[in-house]
Amino acid sequence: MGKFSGLSRMGFKTGIVYRAHFFVSLIKIPLTLVVFFYLWRSIFMFSGEEIIQGYTFAEMFIYYVLSMLVGTLIYCDVDAWMNEGIKDGDVVGDFLRPVTYMKQLFCQYFGLRELTFLIEVIPIMVVSLFFLNVPLPSLLFGMLFILAVFLAILLNYFFTFCVGLTAFWLKEIQGIRRVKTAVMAFLEGALIPLTFFPLIFQSVFKYLPFQYLRFVPINIFLEKYALSEVVVLLSIQTVWILIFFFIAKTVFKLAFRKFAGAGI
């Protein structure tokens, strides 16, 4: 536990060093929400419909508020950390530590999420509740939403760690990271709810892990699912976490053998 808290504090302090980024986000996120507010108000007014693809205008705006909040919380760039560590040789020191490489990065990542929650998420929550009048779900669905977001943090970490492991073979994965970011923005429902896609695409999305990062947690908050559906969705989300965890462990063993046998 002491090692975890120490590495977590390291991530927290690292985030403070880059605090300018957080303050920029405090300006960027509200401005983005203003743009989405007027964009979707225009769309609803032009369509003449009160409900579009299962969402009222109020729900659509809440969707984007939550998309920003959840996206901020689950944001993970450990693949960039891994890439840089491999290129500059810092990964050698990481391998010599008593804590496994995966745990080291997770603790630092978790510490950074703590700082993100304090500096970015809490202010946005305050603005959303007291100025935007965003309604809260029932206590049960509120707790399920928090659980879904926590699981989304784990899922995104292990998936991103798997992407970062490719740097042991490719050395430079900046291009892969950019493609990943762009594609995932659509697949996780960050830009528009997945219900806006054609049914054939929605049927494919159901078998992918990415909807569990934003789309599912947000719709739990909006109480779009029955309780029985939420239980199933959270179970599937947990299964995806375990899948990527075991993939990460297996591929890391191969990467470590490559490193130990031939060097980087």
mmCIF file of C-alpha atoms in Angstrom:
data_model
loop_
_atom_site.group_PDB
_atom_site.id
_atom_site.type_symbol
_atom_site.label_atom_id
_atom_site.label_comp_id
_atom_site.label_asym_id
_atom_site.label_seq_id
_atom_site.Cartn_x
_atom_site.Cartn_y
_atom_site.Cartn_z
ATOM 1 C CA MET A 1 0.000 0.000 0.000
ATOM 2 C CA GLY A 2 2.923 2.312 0.803
ATOM 3 C CA LYS A 3 4.462 1.740 -2.628
ATOM 4 C CA PHE A 4 1.102 2.420 -4.287
ATOM 5 C CA SER A 5 0.602 5.715 -2.427
ATOM 6 C CA GLY A 6 4.195 6.762 -3.138
ATOM 7 C CA LEU A 7 3.874 6.217 -6.880
ATOM 8 C CA SER A 8 0.414 7.765 -6.823
ATOM 9 C CA ARG A 9 1.846 10.908 -5.211
ATOM 10 C CA MET A 10 4.497 10.930 -7.935
ATOM 11 C CA GLY A 11 1.775 11.060 -10.570
ATOM 12 C CA PHE A 12 -0.036 13.756 -8.593
ATOM 13 C CA LYS A 13 3.121 15.896 -8.431
ATOM 14 C CA THR A 14 3.831 15.317 -12.108
ATOM 15 C CA GLY A 15 0.403 16.692 -12.901
ATOM 16 C CA ILE A 16 1.070 19.791 -10.816
ATOM 17 C CA VAL A 17 4.179 20.485 -12.917
ATOM 18 C CA TYR A 18 1.907 20.639 -15.962
ATOM 19 C CA ARG A 19 -0.824 22.589 -14.168
ATOM 20 C CA ALA A 20 -0.959 25.118 -17.030
ATOM 21 C CA HIS A 21 -2.611 22.379 -19.097
ATOM 22 C CA PHE A 22 -5.321 22.001 -16.483
ATOM 23 C CA PHE A 23 -6.088 25.710 -16.357
ATOM 24 C CA VAL A 24 -6.330 25.800 -20.146
ATOM 25 C CA SER A 25 -8.854 22.959 -19.876
ATOM 26 C CA LEU A 26 -10.913 25.017 -17.429
ATOM 27 C CA ILE A 27 -11.404 27.544 -20.223
ATOM 28 C CA LYS A 28 -11.628 25.105 -23.134
ATOM 29 C CA ILE A 29 -14.286 22.786 -21.705
ATOM 30 C CA PRO A 30 -16.928 25.463 -20.912
ATOM 31 C CA LEU A 31 -16.371 27.069 -24.320
ATOM 32 C CA THR A 32 -16.815 23.699 -26.012
ATOM 33 C CA LEU A 33 -20.046 23.128 -24.121
ATOM 34 C CA VAL A 34 -21.352 26.533 -25.216
ATOM 35 C CA VAL A 35 -20.653 25.596 -28.849
ATOM 36 C CA PHE A 36 -22.445 22.249 -28.461
ATOM 37 C CA PHE A 37 -25.363 23.932 -26.689
ATOM 38 C CA TYR A 38 -26.081 26.315 -29.560
ATOM 39 C CA LEU A 39 -25.284 23.700 -32.209
ATOM 40 C CA TRP A 40 -27.797 21.183 -30.886
ATOM 41 C CA ARG A 41 -30.374 23.837 -30.082
ATOM 42 C CA SER A 42 -30.233 24.830 -33.744
ATOM 43 C CA ILE A 43 -30.501 21.181 -34.840
ATOM 44 C CA PHE A 44 -33.569 20.572 -32.666
ATOM 45 C CA MET A 45 -35.207 23.825 -33.768
ATOM 46 C CA PHE A 46 -34.558 23.047 -37.438
ATOM 47 C CA SER A 47 -35.842 19.460 -37.151
ATOM 48 C CA GLY A 48 -38.967 20.476 -35.284
ATOM 49 C CA GLU A 49 -38.650 17.285 -33.224
ATOM 50 C CA GLU A 50 -38.649 17.124 -29.432
ATOM 51 C CA ILE A 51 -36.752 13.815 -29.401
ATOM 52 C CA ILE A 52 -33.942 12.847 -31.779
ATOM 53 C CA GLN A 53 -32.591 9.286 -31.672
ATOM 54 C CA GLY A 54 -33.958 8.828 -28.160
ATOM 55 C CA TYR A 55 -32.660 12.093 -26.672
ATOM 56 C CA THR A 56 -34.439 15.318 -25.806
ATOM 57 C CA PHE A 57 -32.496 18.563 -26.189
ATOM 58 C CA ALA A 58 -31.919 18.704 -22.421
ATOM 59 C CA GLU A 59 -30.640 15.107 -22.397
ATOM 60 C CA MET A 60 -28.391 15.808 -25.365
ATOM 61 C CA PHE A 61 -26.795 18.748 -23.588
ATOM 62 C CA ILE A 62 -26.365 16.696 -20.410
ATOM 63 C CA TYR A 63 -24.796 13.995 -22.585
ATOM 64 C CA TYR A 64 -22.093 16.429 -23.702
ATOM 65 C CA VAL A 65 -21.496 17.757 -20.199
ATOM 66 C CA LEU A 66 -21.000 14.188 -19.005
ATOM 67 C CA SER A 67 -18.922 13.318 -22.067
ATOM 68 C CA MET A 68 -16.507 16.076 -21.097
ATOM 69 C CA LEU A 69 -16.440 14.992 -17.457
ATOM 70 C CA VAL A 70 -16.027 11.282 -18.137
ATOM 71 C CA GLY A 71 -13.517 11.926 -20.915
ATOM 72 C CA THR A 72 -11.432 14.049 -18.552
ATOM 73 C CA LEU A 73 -11.493 11.360 -15.872
ATOM 74 C CA ILE A 74 -10.656 8.391 -18.095
ATOM 75 C CA TYR A 75 -8.056 10.206 -20.231
ATOM 76 C CA CYS A 76 -4.949 8.043 -20.419
ATOM 77 C CA ASP A 77 -1.655 8.607 -22.202
ATOM 78 C CA VAL A 78 0.485 5.922 -20.584
ATOM 79 C CA ASP A 79 1.264 4.725 -24.112
ATOM 80 C CA ALA A 80 3.095 8.038 -24.641
ATOM 81 C CA TRP A 81 4.933 7.601 -21.321
ATOM 82 C CA MET A 82 5.980 4.109 -22.374
ATOM 83 C CA ASN A 83 7.102 5.289 -25.806
ATOM 84 C CA GLU A 84 9.252 8.049 -24.315
ATOM 85 C CA GLY A 85 10.649 5.748 -21.627
ATOM 86 C CA ILE A 86 11.745 3.235 -24.248
ATOM 87 C CA LYS A 87 13.306 5.872 -26.503
ATOM 88 C CA ASP A 88 15.287 7.643 -23.759
ATOM 89 C CA GLY A 89 16.164 4.469 -21.820
ATOM 90 C CA ASP A 90 14.297 5.303 -18.596
ATOM 91 C CA VAL A 91 12.448 2.001 -18.893
ATOM 92 C CA VAL A 92 15.632 0.270 -17.684
ATOM 93 C CA GLY A 93 15.284 1.901 -14.275
ATOM 94 C CA ASP A 94 11.575 1.106 -14.214
ATOM 95 C CA PHE A 95 12.307 -2.594 -14.703
ATOM 96 C CA LEU A 96 14.697 -2.569 -11.735
ATOM 97 C CA ARG A 97 12.098 -1.279 -9.282
ATOM 98 C CA PRO A 98 10.444 -3.734 -6.844
ATOM 99 C CA VAL A 99 6.995 -2.842 -8.225
ATOM 100 C CA THR A 100 6.011 -4.314 -11.596
ATOM 101 C CA TYR A 101 6.098 -2.001 -14.609
ATOM 102 C CA MET A 102 2.321 -2.192 -15.118
ATOM 103 C CA LYS A 103 1.650 -1.305 -11.471
ATOM 104 C CA GLN A 104 4.142 1.579 -11.557
ATOM 105 C CA LEU A 105 2.425 3.223 -14.490
ATOM 106 C CA PHE A 106 -1.040 2.582 -13.069
ATOM 107 C CA CYS A 107 -0.158 4.185 -9.730
ATOM 108 C CA GLN A 108 1.255 7.256 -11.461
ATOM 109 C CA TYR A 109 -1.770 7.367 -13.753
ATOM 110 C CA PHE A 110 -4.142 7.053 -10.784
ATOM 111 C CA GLY A 111 -2.365 9.891 -8.978
ATOM 112 C CA LEU A 112 -2.769 12.077 -12.043
ATOM 113 C CA ARG A 113 -6.494 11.213 -12.148
ATOM 114 C CA GLU A 114 -6.773 12.398 -8.529
ATOM 115 C CA LEU A 115 -5.353 15.779 -9.504
ATOM 116 C CA THR A 116 -7.609 15.905 -12.551
ATOM 117 C CA PHE A 117 -10.629 15.299 -10.330
ATOM 118 C CA LEU A 118 -9.671 18.137 -7.992
ATOM 119 C CA ILE A 119 -8.693 20.751 -10.570
ATOM 120 C CA GLU A 120 -10.921 19.985 -13.561
ATOM 121 C CA VAL A 121 -13.835 17.746 -12.660
ATOM 122 C CA ILE A 122 -15.028 19.366 -9.423
ATOM 123 C CA PRO A 123 -15.259 22.893 -10.930
ATOM 124 C CA ILE A 124 -17.183 21.555 -13.932
ATOM 125 C CA MET A 125 -19.516 19.617 -11.632
ATOM 126 C CA VAL A 126 -20.188 22.763 -9.601
ATOM 127 C CA VAL A 127 -20.947 24.785 -12.731
ATOM 128 C CA SER A 128 -23.141 21.983 -14.115
ATOM 129 C CA LEU A 129 -25.192 21.590 -10.943
ATOM 130 C CA PHE A 130 -25.625 25.203 -9.881
ATOM 131 C CA PHE A 131 -25.500 27.173 -13.140
ATOM 132 C CA LEU A 132 -26.587 24.712 -15.835
ATOM 133 C CA ASN A 133 -29.148 22.998 -13.577
ATOM 134 C CA VAL A 134 -28.114 19.515 -14.699
ATOM 135 C CA PRO A 135 -30.524 17.120 -12.917
ATOM 136 C CA LEU A 136 -29.122 14.244 -10.891
ATOM 137 C CA PRO A 137 -30.197 10.623 -11.369
ATOM 138 C CA SER A 138 -31.670 8.514 -8.583
ATOM 139 C CA LEU A 139 -29.250 7.483 -5.840
ATOM 140 C CA LEU A 140 -29.002 3.928 -7.196
ATOM 141 C CA PHE A 141 -28.266 4.964 -10.762
ATOM 142 C CA GLY A 142 -25.897 7.660 -9.509
ATOM 143 C CA MET A 143 -23.873 5.003 -7.683
ATOM 144 C CA LEU A 144 -23.975 2.723 -10.726
ATOM 145 C CA PHE A 145 -22.734 5.620 -12.857
ATOM 146 C CA ILE A 146 -19.769 6.163 -10.515
ATOM 147 C CA LEU A 147 -18.988 2.434 -10.649
ATOM 148 C CA ALA A 148 -19.200 2.447 -14.456
ATOM 149 C CA VAL A 149 -16.804 5.411 -14.659
ATOM 150 C CA PHE A 150 -14.334 3.700 -12.311
ATOM 151 C CA LEU A 151 -14.459 0.571 -14.459
ATOM 152 C CA ALA A 152 -14.010 2.763 -17.555
ATOM 153 C CA ILE A 153 -10.821 4.181 -16.021
ATOM 154 C CA LEU A 154 -9.469 0.651 -15.551
ATOM 155 C CA LEU A 155 -10.560 -0.446 -19.021
ATOM 156 C CA ASN A 156 -8.950 2.538 -20.724
ATOM 157 C CA TYR A 157 -5.730 2.083 -18.751
ATOM 158 C CA PHE A 158 -5.249 -1.576 -19.684
ATOM 159 C CA PHE A 159 -6.211 -0.952 -23.317
ATOM 160 C CA THR A 160 -3.804 1.992 -23.557
ATOM 161 C CA PHE A 161 -1.073 -0.053 -21.865
ATOM 162 C CA CYS A 162 -1.528 -2.699 -24.574
ATOM 163 C CA VAL A 163 -1.113 -0.009 -27.239
ATOM 164 C CA GLY A 164 2.004 1.280 -25.474
ATOM 165 C CA LEU A 165 3.579 -2.169 -25.519
ATOM 166 C CA THR A 166 3.869 -1.961 -29.312
ATOM 167 C CA ALA A 167 6.638 0.597 -28.746
ATOM 168 C CA PHE A 168 8.946 -2.256 -27.707
ATOM 169 C CA TRP A 169 8.867 -3.400 -31.331
ATOM 170 C CA LEU A 170 8.079 -0.228 -33.281
ATOM 171 C CA LYS A 171 10.109 2.261 -31.172
ATOM 172 C CA GLU A 172 7.886 5.156 -32.297
ATOM 173 C CA ILE A 173 4.098 4.918 -31.957
ATOM 174 C CA GLN A 174 3.021 8.552 -32.254
ATOM 175 C CA GLY A 175 1.137 7.787 -35.473
ATOM 176 C CA ILE A 176 -0.645 4.823 -33.898
ATOM 177 C CA ARG A 177 -1.637 6.970 -30.919
ATOM 178 C CA ARG A 178 -3.147 9.642 -33.158
ATOM 179 C CA VAL A 179 -5.176 7.104 -35.115
ATOM 180 C CA LYS A 180 -6.289 5.485 -31.849
ATOM 181 C CA THR A 181 -7.456 8.821 -30.437
ATOM 182 C CA ALA A 182 -9.408 9.744 -33.567
ATOM 183 C CA VAL A 183 -11.088 6.356 -33.976
ATOM 184 C CA MET A 184 -11.946 5.974 -30.298
ATOM 185 C CA ALA A 185 -13.601 9.408 -30.229
ATOM 186 C CA PHE A 186 -16.285 7.914 -32.472
ATOM 187 C CA LEU A 187 -16.409 4.386 -31.065
ATOM 188 C CA GLU A 188 -16.834 5.461 -27.443
ATOM 189 C CA GLY A 189 -19.534 8.026 -28.250
ATOM 190 C CA ALA A 190 -17.498 11.090 -27.355
ATOM 191 C CA LEU A 191 -18.668 13.181 -30.309
ATOM 192 C CA ILE A 192 -22.218 11.913 -30.817
ATOM 193 C CA PRO A 193 -24.238 9.186 -29.069
ATOM 194 C CA LEU A 194 -23.811 5.818 -30.740
ATOM 195 C CA THR A 195 -27.559 5.668 -31.413
ATOM 196 C CA PHE A 196 -27.015 8.252 -34.173
ATOM 197 C CA PHE A 197 -25.057 5.732 -36.236
ATOM 198 C CA PRO A 198 -26.809 3.372 -38.696
ATOM 199 C CA LEU A 199 -28.139 0.180 -37.114
ATOM 200 C CA ILE A 200 -25.530 -1.967 -38.857
ATOM 201 C CA PHE A 201 -22.765 0.007 -37.125
ATOM 202 C CA GLN A 202 -24.572 -0.096 -33.791
ATOM 203 C CA SER A 203 -24.738 -3.887 -34.031
ATOM 204 C CA VAL A 204 -20.946 -3.943 -34.462
ATOM 205 C CA PHE A 205 -20.334 -1.477 -31.605
ATOM 206 C CA LYS A 206 -22.097 -3.849 -29.199
ATOM 207 C CA TYR A 207 -19.266 -6.345 -29.604
ATOM 208 C CA LEU A 208 -16.484 -3.794 -29.062
ATOM 209 C CA PRO A 209 -15.181 -2.563 -25.690
ATOM 210 C CA PHE A 210 -15.157 1.140 -26.486
ATOM 211 C CA GLN A 211 -18.809 1.985 -25.779
ATOM 212 C CA TYR A 212 -18.087 1.136 -22.131
ATOM 213 C CA LEU A 213 -15.726 4.102 -21.852
ATOM 214 C CA ARG A 214 -18.293 6.890 -22.282
ATOM 215 C CA PHE A 215 -21.546 5.923 -23.978
ATOM 216 C CA VAL A 216 -22.649 3.303 -21.444
ATOM 217 C CA PRO A 217 -21.698 5.250 -18.265
ATOM 218 C CA ILE A 218 -23.416 8.396 -19.570
ATOM 219 C CA ASN A 219 -26.608 6.531 -20.425
ATOM 220 C CA ILE A 220 -26.597 4.920 -16.993
ATOM 221 C CA PHE A 221 -26.588 8.453 -15.553
ATOM 222 C CA LEU A 222 -29.470 9.384 -17.868
ATOM 223 C CA GLU A 223 -31.291 6.197 -16.755
ATOM 224 C CA LYS A 224 -31.716 5.009 -20.337
ATOM 225 C CA TYR A 225 -31.314 1.397 -19.209
ATOM 226 C CA ALA A 226 -33.388 -0.836 -16.971
ATOM 227 C CA LEU A 227 -31.596 -2.027 -13.840
ATOM 228 C CA SER A 228 -31.260 -5.551 -15.256
ATOM 229 C CA GLU A 229 -29.597 -4.116 -18.382
ATOM 230 C CA VAL A 230 -27.141 -2.132 -16.260
ATOM 231 C CA VAL A 231 -26.090 -5.283 -14.410
ATOM 232 C CA VAL A 232 -25.388 -7.030 -17.718
ATOM 233 C CA LEU A 233 -23.498 -4.034 -19.134
ATOM 234 C CA LEU A 234 -21.307 -3.666 -16.039
ATOM 235 C CA SER A 235 -20.569 -7.394 -16.156
ATOM 236 C CA ILE A 236 -19.489 -7.161 -19.801
ATOM 237 C CA GLN A 237 -17.408 -4.091 -18.970
ATOM 238 C CA THR A 238 -15.635 -6.082 -16.253
ATOM 239 C CA VAL A 239 -14.979 -8.943 -18.670
ATOM 240 C CA TRP A 240 -13.328 -6.523 -21.111
ATOM 241 C CA ILE A 241 -11.111 -5.230 -18.304
ATOM 242 C CA LEU A 242 -9.966 -8.770 -17.530
ATOM 243 C CA ILE A 243 -9.367 -9.500 -21.223
ATOM 244 C CA PHE A 244 -7.089 -6.492 -21.693
ATOM 245 C CA PHE A 245 -5.394 -7.135 -18.346
ATOM 246 C CA PHE A 246 -4.378 -10.639 -19.407
ATOM 247 C CA ILE A 247 -3.408 -9.450 -22.902
ATOM 248 C CA ALA A 248 -1.225 -6.768 -21.301
ATOM 249 C CA LYS A 249 0.460 -9.274 -18.975
ATOM 250 C CA THR A 250 1.090 -11.764 -21.776
ATOM 251 C CA VAL A 251 2.438 -9.250 -24.292
ATOM 252 C CA PHE A 252 4.564 -7.555 -21.624
ATOM 253 C CA LYS A 253 6.322 -10.855 -20.924
ATOM 254 C CA LEU A 254 7.203 -11.073 -24.627
ATOM 255 C CA ALA A 255 8.350 -7.448 -24.631
ATOM 256 C CA PHE A 256 10.506 -7.970 -21.553
ATOM 257 C CA ARG A 257 12.154 -11.035 -23.098
ATOM 258 C CA LYS A 258 12.932 -9.008 -26.201
ATOM 259 C CA PHE A 259 14.362 -6.233 -24.042
ATOM 260 C CA ALA A 260 16.413 -8.596 -21.869
ATOM 261 C CA GLY A 261 17.655 -10.650 -24.816
ATOM 262 C CA ALA A 262 18.533 -8.002 -27.384
ATOM 263 C CA GLY A 263 18.239 -4.656 -25.646
ATOM 264 C CA ILE A 264 16.447 -1.623 -26.982
#
